[in-house]
Coordinates of C-alpha atoms in Angstrom, one line a residue:
Chain K
M77 CA 149.6 122.3 129.0
S78 CA 152.9 121.5 127.4
T79 CA 156.1 122.1 129.4
P80 CA 159.6 121.3 128.3
A81 CA 159.6 118.3 130.6
R82 CA 156.4 116.9 129.1
R83 CA 157.5 117.6 125.5
R84 CA 160.8 115.8 126.2
L85 CA 158.9 112.8 127.8
M86 CA 156.7 112.5 124.7
R87 CA 159.8 112.4 122.6
D88 CA 161.2 109.7 124.8
F89 CA 158.0 107.8 124.4
K90 CA 158.1 108.0 120.6
R91 CA 161.8 107.0 120.6
I92 CA 161.3 104.0 122.7
Q93 CA 158.2 102.9 120.8
Q94 CA 159.9 103.2 117.4
D95 CA 163.5 102.4 118.1
S96 CA 164.0 100.4 121.3
A97 CA 166.2 97.3 121.3
G98 CA 167.9 94.8 123.5
G99 CA 164.9 93.8 125.6
V100 CA 163.7 97.0 127.3
S101 CA 160.5 98.8 126.9
A102 CA 158.4 101.5 128.8
S103 CA 155.4 103.6 128.5
P104 CA 153.7 106.4 130.5
L105 CA 150.5 106.0 132.4
A106 CA 147.4 106.8 130.4
D107 CA 146.5 109.7 132.6
N108 CA 149.9 111.0 133.7
V109 CA 152.9 111.3 131.5
M110 CA 155.2 111.9 134.5
I111 CA 154.9 108.4 135.7
W112 CA 156.1 105.5 133.6
N113 CA 156.1 101.7 133.7
G114 CA 159.1 100.0 132.4
I115 CA 160.4 96.5 131.7
I116 CA 163.9 95.1 131.5
I117 CA 164.5 91.6 130.3
G118 CA 167.5 90.0 132.0
P119 CA 170.4 89.8 129.5
Q120 CA 171.4 86.5 128.0
D121 CA 174.2 84.5 129.5
T122 CA 173.8 86.0 132.9
P123 CA 172.0 84.7 136.0
Y124 CA 169.3 87.3 135.2
E125 CA 168.6 85.7 131.8
D126 CA 165.0 86.1 130.7
G127 CA 163.8 87.6 133.8
T128 CA 160.9 90.1 133.2
F129 CA 161.7 92.8 135.7
R130 CA 159.2 95.6 136.2
L131 CA 160.0 99.2 137.1
R132 CA 158.4 102.4 137.8
L133 CA 159.9 105.8 136.8
T134 CA 158.7 109.0 138.3
F135 CA 159.6 112.3 136.6
D136 CA 159.2 115.9 137.6
E137 CA 159.1 119.2 135.7
Q138 CA 162.9 119.6 136.0
Y139 CA 163.5 116.7 133.7
P140 CA 165.8 116.3 131.8
N141 CA 167.9 118.4 134.1
K142 CA 167.1 116.2 137.0
P143 CA 166.9 112.4 136.9
P144 CA 163.7 110.5 137.5
N145 CA 163.1 108.5 140.6
V146 CA 163.4 104.9 139.5
R147 CA 162.5 101.7 141.4
F148 CA 161.9 98.1 140.7
T149 CA 158.4 97.0 141.4
S150 CA 159.5 93.4 140.9
E151 CA 161.3 91.6 143.7
M152 CA 165.0 91.8 143.1
F153 CA 168.2 90.3 144.5
H154 CA 171.1 92.6 143.5
P155 CA 173.9 94.3 145.4
N156 CA 172.8 97.8 144.2
V157 CA 169.0 97.4 144.7
Y158 CA 167.4 98.2 148.0
G159 CA 164.6 96.1 149.5
S160 CA 162.2 98.9 148.5
G161 CA 163.2 98.4 144.9
E162 CA 165.1 101.7 144.8
L163 CA 168.4 101.7 142.9
C164 CA 171.9 102.8 143.9
L165 CA 173.2 103.8 140.4
D166 CA 175.5 106.7 139.7
I167 CA 173.8 107.8 136.5
L168 CA 170.7 108.3 138.5
Q169 CA 172.5 110.5 141.0
N170 CA 175.7 112.4 140.6
R171 CA 176.6 111.1 137.1
W172 CA 173.2 112.1 135.6
S173 CA 173.2 114.0 132.3
P174 CA 170.3 115.7 130.6
T175 CA 171.3 113.8 127.5
Y176 CA 170.0 110.5 128.9
D177 CA 166.5 109.5 128.0
V178 CA 164.1 106.7 129.1
A179 CA 165.7 104.2 126.7
S180 CA 169.3 104.9 127.9
I181 CA 168.2 104.8 131.6
L182 CA 166.7 101.3 131.1
T183 CA 169.7 100.1 129.1
S184 CA 172.1 101.3 131.8
I185 CA 170.1 99.5 134.5
Q186 CA 170.1 96.4 132.4
S187 CA 173.9 96.5 132.2
L188 CA 174.1 97.0 135.9
L189 CA 172.4 93.7 136.5
N190 CA 175.4 91.6 135.5
D191 CA 177.9 94.2 136.6
P192 CA 177.2 95.2 140.2
N193 CA 179.2 97.8 142.1
I194 CA 180.2 96.1 145.4
S195 CA 181.7 99.2 146.9
S196 CA 178.4 100.9 147.5
P197 CA 176.0 98.0 148.3
A198 CA 172.3 98.7 148.8
N199 CA 171.7 95.0 149.6
V200 CA 174.5 93.9 151.9
E201 CA 173.5 90.2 151.8
A202 CA 173.5 90.2 148.0
A203 CA 176.9 92.0 147.9
N204 CA 178.4 89.4 150.3
L205 CA 177.1 86.4 148.4
Y206 CA 178.3 87.9 145.2
K207 CA 181.8 88.3 146.6
D208 CA 182.1 85.0 148.6
H209 CA 179.5 82.5 147.5
R210 CA 178.8 83.1 143.9
S211 CA 176.8 79.9 143.3
Q212 CA 174.5 80.9 146.2
Y213 CA 174.2 84.4 144.7
I214 CA 173.2 82.9 141.4
K215 CA 170.6 80.7 143.0
R216 CA 169.0 83.6 144.8
V217 CA 169.0 85.6 141.5
R218 CA 167.4 82.7 139.6
Q219 CA 164.6 82.7 142.2
T220 CA 163.8 86.3 141.5
V221 CA 163.9 85.5 137.7
E222 CA 161.3 82.8 138.2
K223 CA 159.3 84.9 140.5
S224 CA 159.2 87.6 137.8
W225 CA 157.5 85.1 135.4
T226 CA 154.9 84.1 137.9
E227 CA 154.2 87.7 138.7
D228 CA 152.5 87.6 135.3
M229 CA 150.2 85.0 136.5
L230 CA 148.9 86.7 139.6
D231 CA 145.4 87.9 139.6
V232 CA 144.3 91.1 141.2
G233 CA 143.9 90.7 145.0
D234 CA 144.8 87.1 144.8
E235 CA 147.0 85.2 147.3
E236 CA 149.9 83.4 145.6
D237 CA 148.8 80.2 144.0
D238 CA 150.8 77.1 144.7
E239 CA 153.3 77.1 141.9
E240 CA 154.2 73.4 142.3
D241 CA 153.8 72.8 138.6
E242 CA 155.9 75.6 137.3
D243 CA 157.0 75.2 133.7
E244 CA 160.7 74.4 133.5
D245 CA 161.3 75.6 130.0
D246 CA 163.9 78.4 129.9
D247 CA 162.3 80.0 126.9
G248 CA 159.6 81.6 129.0
S249 CA 157.9 83.0 125.9
E250 CA 154.6 81.5 126.7
K251 CA 154.5 83.1 130.1
G252 CA 153.8 86.6 128.9
E253 CA 150.5 85.5 127.4
A254 CA 147.5 87.3 128.8
D255 CA 145.4 84.9 130.8
D256 CA 141.6 84.7 130.9
K257 CA 141.0 87.4 133.4
E258 CA 141.8 90.7 131.8
E259 CA 142.0 93.7 134.1
R260 CA 141.7 96.5 131.7
P261 CA 140.8 99.7 133.7
Chain S
M63 CA 145.2 105.3 123.1
A64 CA 146.5 107.6 125.8
T65 CA 145.3 111.1 125.9
F66 CA 148.5 113.1 126.0
T67 CA 149.1 116.8 125.4
D68 CA 150.9 116.5 122.1
P69 CA 149.8 113.8 119.6
L70 CA 152.7 111.5 119.0
D71 CA 152.4 112.0 115.2
S72 CA 153.6 115.5 115.4
I73 CA 156.8 114.5 117.2
T74 CA 159.7 113.9 114.9
D75 CA 162.3 111.3 115.4
P76 CA 165.4 110.2 113.3
S77 CA 163.9 106.7 113.0
D78 CA 161.1 108.3 110.9
W79 CA 163.4 107.9 107.9
G80 CA 163.8 104.2 108.4
D81 CA 161.1 103.1 105.9
T82 CA 161.7 105.8 103.3
S83 CA 163.8 105.4 100.2
F84 CA 166.7 107.3 101.8
P85 CA 167.1 105.9 105.3
N86 CA 170.6 107.5 105.6
L87 CA 168.8 110.8 106.2
S88 CA 168.2 109.6 109.7
K89 CA 171.9 110.3 110.4
L90 CA 171.6 113.9 109.2
D91 CA 168.4 114.2 111.2
S92 CA 170.1 113.0 114.3
L93 CA 173.1 115.3 113.9
L94 CA 170.9 118.4 113.8
R95 CA 169.3 117.6 117.1
C96 CA 170.2 118.9 120.5
H97 CA 171.3 116.2 122.8
I98 CA 169.3 117.7 125.7
C99 CA 165.9 118.3 124.3
K100 CA 166.2 115.9 121.3
D101 CA 164.5 118.4 119.1
F102 CA 166.2 120.2 116.3
L103 CA 168.8 122.7 117.4
K104 CA 167.5 126.2 118.1
A105 CA 170.0 129.0 118.6
P106 CA 172.8 126.5 118.9
V107 CA 175.8 127.5 121.0
L108 CA 179.3 126.0 121.3
T109 CA 180.7 125.2 124.7
S110 CA 184.4 125.6 125.7
C111 CA 184.7 121.8 125.4
D112 CA 183.5 122.0 121.8
H113 CA 180.0 120.6 122.2
I114 CA 176.8 122.1 120.8
F115 CA 173.4 122.4 122.4
C116 CA 170.4 124.8 122.0
S117 CA 171.2 127.9 123.9
V118 CA 168.3 127.7 126.2
C119 CA 168.8 124.0 126.9
I120 CA 172.4 124.3 128.0
R121 CA 171.7 127.5 130.0
R122 CA 169.0 125.7 131.9
S123 CA 171.2 122.7 132.5
L124 CA 174.1 124.9 133.7
E125 CA 171.7 126.5 136.2
S126 CA 171.9 123.3 138.3
D127 CA 175.3 121.8 137.3
K128 CA 178.3 123.5 135.7
K129 CA 179.3 120.4 133.7
C130 CA 178.9 119.7 130.0
P131 CA 176.1 117.2 129.6
L132 CA 178.1 115.2 127.1
C133 CA 181.7 115.0 128.5
H134 CA 181.2 116.2 132.1
E135 CA 183.9 118.8 131.7
E136 CA 183.4 122.0 133.7
T137 CA 181.9 124.7 131.5
Y138 CA 180.2 128.1 132.0
E139 CA 177.6 130.3 130.4
S140 CA 180.0 133.1 129.8
K141 CA 182.0 130.8 127.5
L142 CA 179.1 129.9 125.3
R143 CA 179.5 131.1 121.7
K144 CA 176.6 131.2 119.2
V145 CA 176.8 129.4 115.9
L146 CA 174.5 131.3 113.6
L147 CA 175.3 129.2 110.5
L148 CA 174.2 126.0 112.2
D149 CA 171.0 127.8 113.4
E150 CA 170.2 128.5 109.7
I151 CA 171.0 124.9 108.7
S152 CA 168.8 123.5 111.4
S153 CA 165.9 125.9 110.6
W154 CA 166.2 125.0 106.9
F155 CA 166.0 121.3 107.7
T156 CA 163.1 121.8 110.1
R157 CA 161.1 123.7 107.5
N158 CA 161.9 121.3 104.6
R159 CA 161.7 118.1 106.5
P160 CA 158.0 117.3 106.0
E161 CA 158.4 117.8 102.2
L162 CA 161.6 115.7 102.2
L163 CA 159.9 113.0 104.1
D164 CA 157.0 113.0 101.8
K165 CA 159.1 112.9 98.7
H166 CA 161.0 109.8 100.0
R167 CA 158.0 107.7 100.9
P168 CA 158.5 104.2 99.7
T169 CA 157.0 103.8 96.2
A170 CA 155.1 100.7 95.0
N171 CA 158.2 98.9 93.7
N172 CA 160.6 100.5 96.3
T173 CA 162.6 102.4 93.8
P174 CA 163.6 106.0 94.6
E175 CA 161.5 108.6 92.8
P176 CA 163.2 110.0 89.7
V177 CA 164.6 113.5 90.2
A178 CA 162.2 116.1 88.8
A179 CA 163.4 118.2 85.9
P180 CA 164.5 121.5 87.1
E181 CA 162.0 123.4 84.9
A182 CA 159.1 121.4 86.1
E183 CA 158.8 122.9 89.6
K184 CA 160.1 126.1 91.0
P185 CA 161.9 125.9 94.3
A186 CA 159.8 127.0 97.2
A187 CA 161.9 130.1 97.9
V188 CA 161.3 131.3 94.4
L189 CA 157.6 130.9 94.7
R190 CA 157.6 132.8 97.9
Y191 CA 159.6 135.6 96.4
E192 CA 157.3 135.8 93.5
S193 CA 154.2 135.9 95.6
R194 CA 155.6 138.5 97.8
K195 CA 156.6 140.6 94.8
K196 CA 153.1 140.3 93.6
R197 CA 151.8 141.4 97.0
A198 CA 154.2 144.3 97.1
A199 CA 152.9 145.4 93.8
E200 CA 149.3 145.3 95.0
D201 CA 149.9 146.8 98.5
P202 CA 151.1 150.3 98.6
L203 CA 154.3 150.7 100.4
V204 CA 154.4 152.8 103.6
E205 CA 157.2 154.4 105.5
C206 CA 158.1 153.4 109.0
P207 CA 157.9 156.6 111.2
V208 CA 160.9 155.5 113.2
C209 CA 163.5 154.4 110.8
S210 CA 162.0 155.5 107.5
T211 CA 162.2 152.0 105.9
F212 CA 159.6 151.3 103.2
M213 CA 157.5 148.2 103.5
S214 CA 154.0 147.0 103.1
A215 CA 151.5 148.4 105.6
D216 CA 150.8 144.8 106.7
E217 CA 154.4 144.1 107.6
L218 CA 154.8 147.5 109.3
Q219 CA 151.9 146.8 111.6
T220 CA 152.4 143.2 112.3
S221 CA 156.1 142.7 112.8
H222 CA 158.3 145.7 112.1
I223 CA 156.9 148.5 114.3
D224 CA 157.2 146.6 117.6
S225 CA 160.8 145.5 117.2
C226 CA 161.7 148.9 115.7
L227 CA 160.3 150.8 118.7
A228 CA 161.8 148.4 121.2
N229 CA 165.3 148.2 119.8
K230 CA 165.5 151.5 118.1
R231 CA 168.2 149.8 116.1
A232 CA 166.3 148.8 113.0
R233 CA 168.6 149.6 110.3
P234 CA 167.8 152.1 107.6
S235 CA 167.6 149.9 104.5
P236 CA 168.6 150.9 101.0
S237 CA 165.8 152.7 99.3
R238 CA 164.7 149.8 97.1
P239 CA 161.6 148.8 98.9
V240 CA 160.8 145.5 97.4
I241 CA 164.2 144.0 98.0
S242 CA 164.4 145.3 101.6
S243 CA 161.2 143.5 102.6
F244 CA 162.4 140.4 100.8
F245 CA 165.5 140.4 103.0
K246 CA 163.6 141.1 106.1
K247 CA 161.7 137.9 105.8
E248 CA 164.5 135.8 104.5
R249 CA 166.8 135.8 107.5
T250 CA 170.3 136.4 106.2
P251 CA 172.4 137.3 109.2
Q252 CA 175.6 137.2 107.1
T253 CA 174.4 140.4 105.6
Q254 CA 173.6 142.1 108.9
P255 CA 175.2 145.5 108.9
E256 CA 178.2 146.0 111.2
F257 CA 176.8 148.7 113.3
V258 CA 174.1 146.6 114.9
K259 CA 175.3 146.8 118.5
K260 CA 175.7 143.6 120.4
K261 CA 173.3 143.5 123.3
P262 CA 174.9 142.3 126.5
K263 CA 173.9 139.1 128.1
I264 CA 172.3 139.2 131.6
T265 CA 174.8 137.8 134.2
N266 CA 173.9 134.9 136.3
L267 CA 171.7 135.4 139.3
D268 CA 173.7 135.7 142.6
P269 CA 171.8 133.3 145.0
T270 CA 172.7 135.5 148.0
I271 CA 170.9 138.5 146.5
S272 CA 168.4 140.0 148.9
T273 CA 164.8 139.6 148.2
N274 CA 164.3 143.3 147.8
K275 CA 167.0 143.5 145.3
L276 CA 165.7 140.5 143.5
K277 CA 162.3 142.2 143.2
E278 CA 164.0 145.3 141.9
K279 CA 165.8 143.2 139.3
L280 CA 162.6 141.6 138.2
N281 CA 160.9 144.9 138.0
S282 CA 163.6 146.4 135.9
W283 CA 162.8 143.8 133.2
N284 CA 159.1 144.4 133.6
L285 CA 158.5 141.0 135.2
P286 CA 156.0 140.5 138.0
T287 CA 157.3 140.6 141.6
G288 CA 154.7 138.4 143.3
G289 CA 155.2 135.0 144.8
T290 CA 157.5 133.3 147.2
R291 CA 161.2 133.8 147.3
H292 CA 161.7 130.5 145.5
Q293 CA 159.2 131.5 142.8
L294 CA 161.0 134.8 142.3
E295 CA 164.3 133.1 142.0
T296 CA 162.9 130.5 139.5
R297 CA 161.3 133.3 137.5
M298 CA 164.5 135.4 137.3
K299 CA 166.7 132.4 136.4
E300 CA 164.4 131.2 133.7
F301 CA 164.2 134.7 132.3
I302 CA 167.9 135.0 132.2
S303 CA 168.2 131.7 130.3
M304 CA 165.5 132.7 127.8
Y305 CA 166.9 136.2 127.4
N306 CA 170.5 135.1 126.8
A307 CA 169.3 132.3 124.5
N308 CA 167.3 134.8 122.5
L309 CA 170.4 136.8 121.9
D310 CA 172.1 133.7 120.5
S311 CA 169.5 133.1 117.8
V312 CA 169.5 134.3 114.2
N313 CA 166.2 136.0 114.7
P314 CA 165.9 137.4 118.2
V315 CA 162.4 138.3 119.3
D316 CA 161.3 141.3 121.2
D317 CA 161.6 141.3 125.0
R318 CA 157.9 141.5 125.3
V319 CA 157.5 138.2 123.5
L320 CA 160.0 136.7 125.9
I321 CA 158.0 137.9 128.9
N322 CA 154.9 136.5 127.5
R323 CA 156.5 133.1 127.0
L324 CA 157.9 133.2 130.5
M325 CA 154.6 133.9 132.1
K326 CA 153.0 131.1 130.1
W327 CA 155.8 128.8 131.2
E328 CA 155.3 129.7 134.8
G329 CA 151.6 129.1 134.5
T330 CA 152.0 125.6 133.2
Y331 CA 154.9 124.8 135.6
S332 CA 152.8 125.5 138.7
L333 CA 149.6 123.8 137.5
S334 CA 151.1 120.6 136.4
N335 CA 150.9 117.6 138.6
T336 CA 154.1 115.6 139.1
A337 CA 154.1 112.2 140.8
G338 CA 151.1 112.4 142.9
D339 CA 150.3 109.2 144.6
A340 CA 153.1 107.0 143.5
E341 CA 153.7 105.6 147.0
E342 CA 152.0 102.3 146.5
D343 CA 154.3 99.4 147.2
G344 CA 155.7 97.1 144.6
A345 CA 153.2 94.3 144.7
Q346 CA 150.2 96.7 144.7
W347 CA 151.6 98.6 141.8
R348 CA 152.3 95.5 139.8
R349 CA 148.8 94.2 140.3
K350 CA 147.3 97.6 139.4
Y351 CA 149.3 97.8 136.2
K352 CA 149.4 94.1 135.2
A353 CA 147.9 94.8 131.8
E354 CA 150.4 97.6 131.0
Y355 CA 153.3 95.5 132.2
D356 CA 152.2 92.5 130.1
E357 CA 152.1 94.6 127.0
L358 CA 155.6 96.0 127.7
I359 CA 156.9 92.5 128.3
K360 CA 155.6 91.5 124.9
Q361 CA 157.3 94.5 123.3
A362 CA 160.6 94.0 125.1
R363 CA 160.7 90.3 124.2
A364 CA 160.0 91.2 120.5
N365 CA 162.9 93.7 120.4
M366 CA 165.3 91.6 122.4
N367 CA 167.6 90.8 119.5
R368 CA 167.3 94.1 117.7
M369 CA 170.2 96.5 117.6
N370 CA 168.9 100.0 117.8
T371 CA 170.0 102.6 115.3
K372 CA 172.6 104.0 117.8
L373 CA 172.2 107.5 116.6
D374 CA 173.2 109.3 119.7
T375 CA 176.9 108.5 119.5
T376 CA 179.1 111.3 120.7
D377 CA 182.8 111.8 119.9

């Protein structure tokens, strides 16, 4: 049941598996190649540094002639990200090109993190803080970065644990480790 | 591992050359690919802004947006020019890639394999010619009832008669039968005789066309006329793209082959599921796919400081 969109998505998958760089990765669902999970690591030397931001990308049969629907599933604080996690990004709307693939979409979003477009704000509070109270803005962003680490720790159907004893190390490389409870489907 | 339609192994990528003894071939590999489908160029065409794509890919793209995918300049189907030579280069590379890849596998001590002496192995093309010559000697040659070309009975039945009947422009070949069938298989458009008439392209579908006229148009191409207005439009637009792209290729196929492909495409298009139930909120989704996300985080952290091979650079 191979359509041009599916074939292209398989190529995108192979490309991102073999050749991705710069702290992004993604893969389709096991049972549906039209829906993907993605990860963007916040770039170094930005308030988003080391954040492990999760996304969901939804494609249809018109891909690559039409862009996917992309939204963050992690909590975000950014002038161009709606509360729902949806993005306001030109390459996903009017500046879309069929030459983009999953890797380039994620890399573009990663660049957007430290380079917001204030003129079309999706999150007005974030836009205002970015403009007028930069240190406050940075603080709010760091909160989402830390939250993205503890999202790793949450168990299925669990209320949030008290994270009083959060690790303070910036490295964060330990935090991705799978914990005891594995939820493999 | 996931159960996808195409096994990942059969998908080619420029980075496949990375661990061979000639990693620079990844550049050539990448240059021969269409920027839209990322596969090797098929019936490549040149836009008015000097960019190249597969004919069918750019035609489909222009259905929705009259801009060049690479530079966003306005461009139109009527301005597309085919580049037959590039089509041949791309097909050559596609055909020979597996063997090239194989020959450049890293050896035990990582030295490139020594070049084989020319007498040691005959090039594939020569072997093919020799085997065909042998076959021709064994099969009696028959004459096509339409154009009087001589060829093996097998070839007449399998490929020649259909296209001959359809186009009625199969050229009368010189009466040296063995060579004529050699050329037929070998795709040399530079030797195509001048009097092969250029088939006109189908013009773009006028979206204000009445449904009746649309059905008439579909009918005139032997296409089915069932379904909703939207389905009819989609069918006609896709057929126009496929038909025009076919005319841009070195080896155009018969219209009936196109119709077959179109119906298959339509079948898969309507059956396939798209998003389905992706309406779960962020937190639910994160919890549901925690394992998948964890794995991706591991990968992303690992590739954080890598530079990718940056193959898709445009001018």
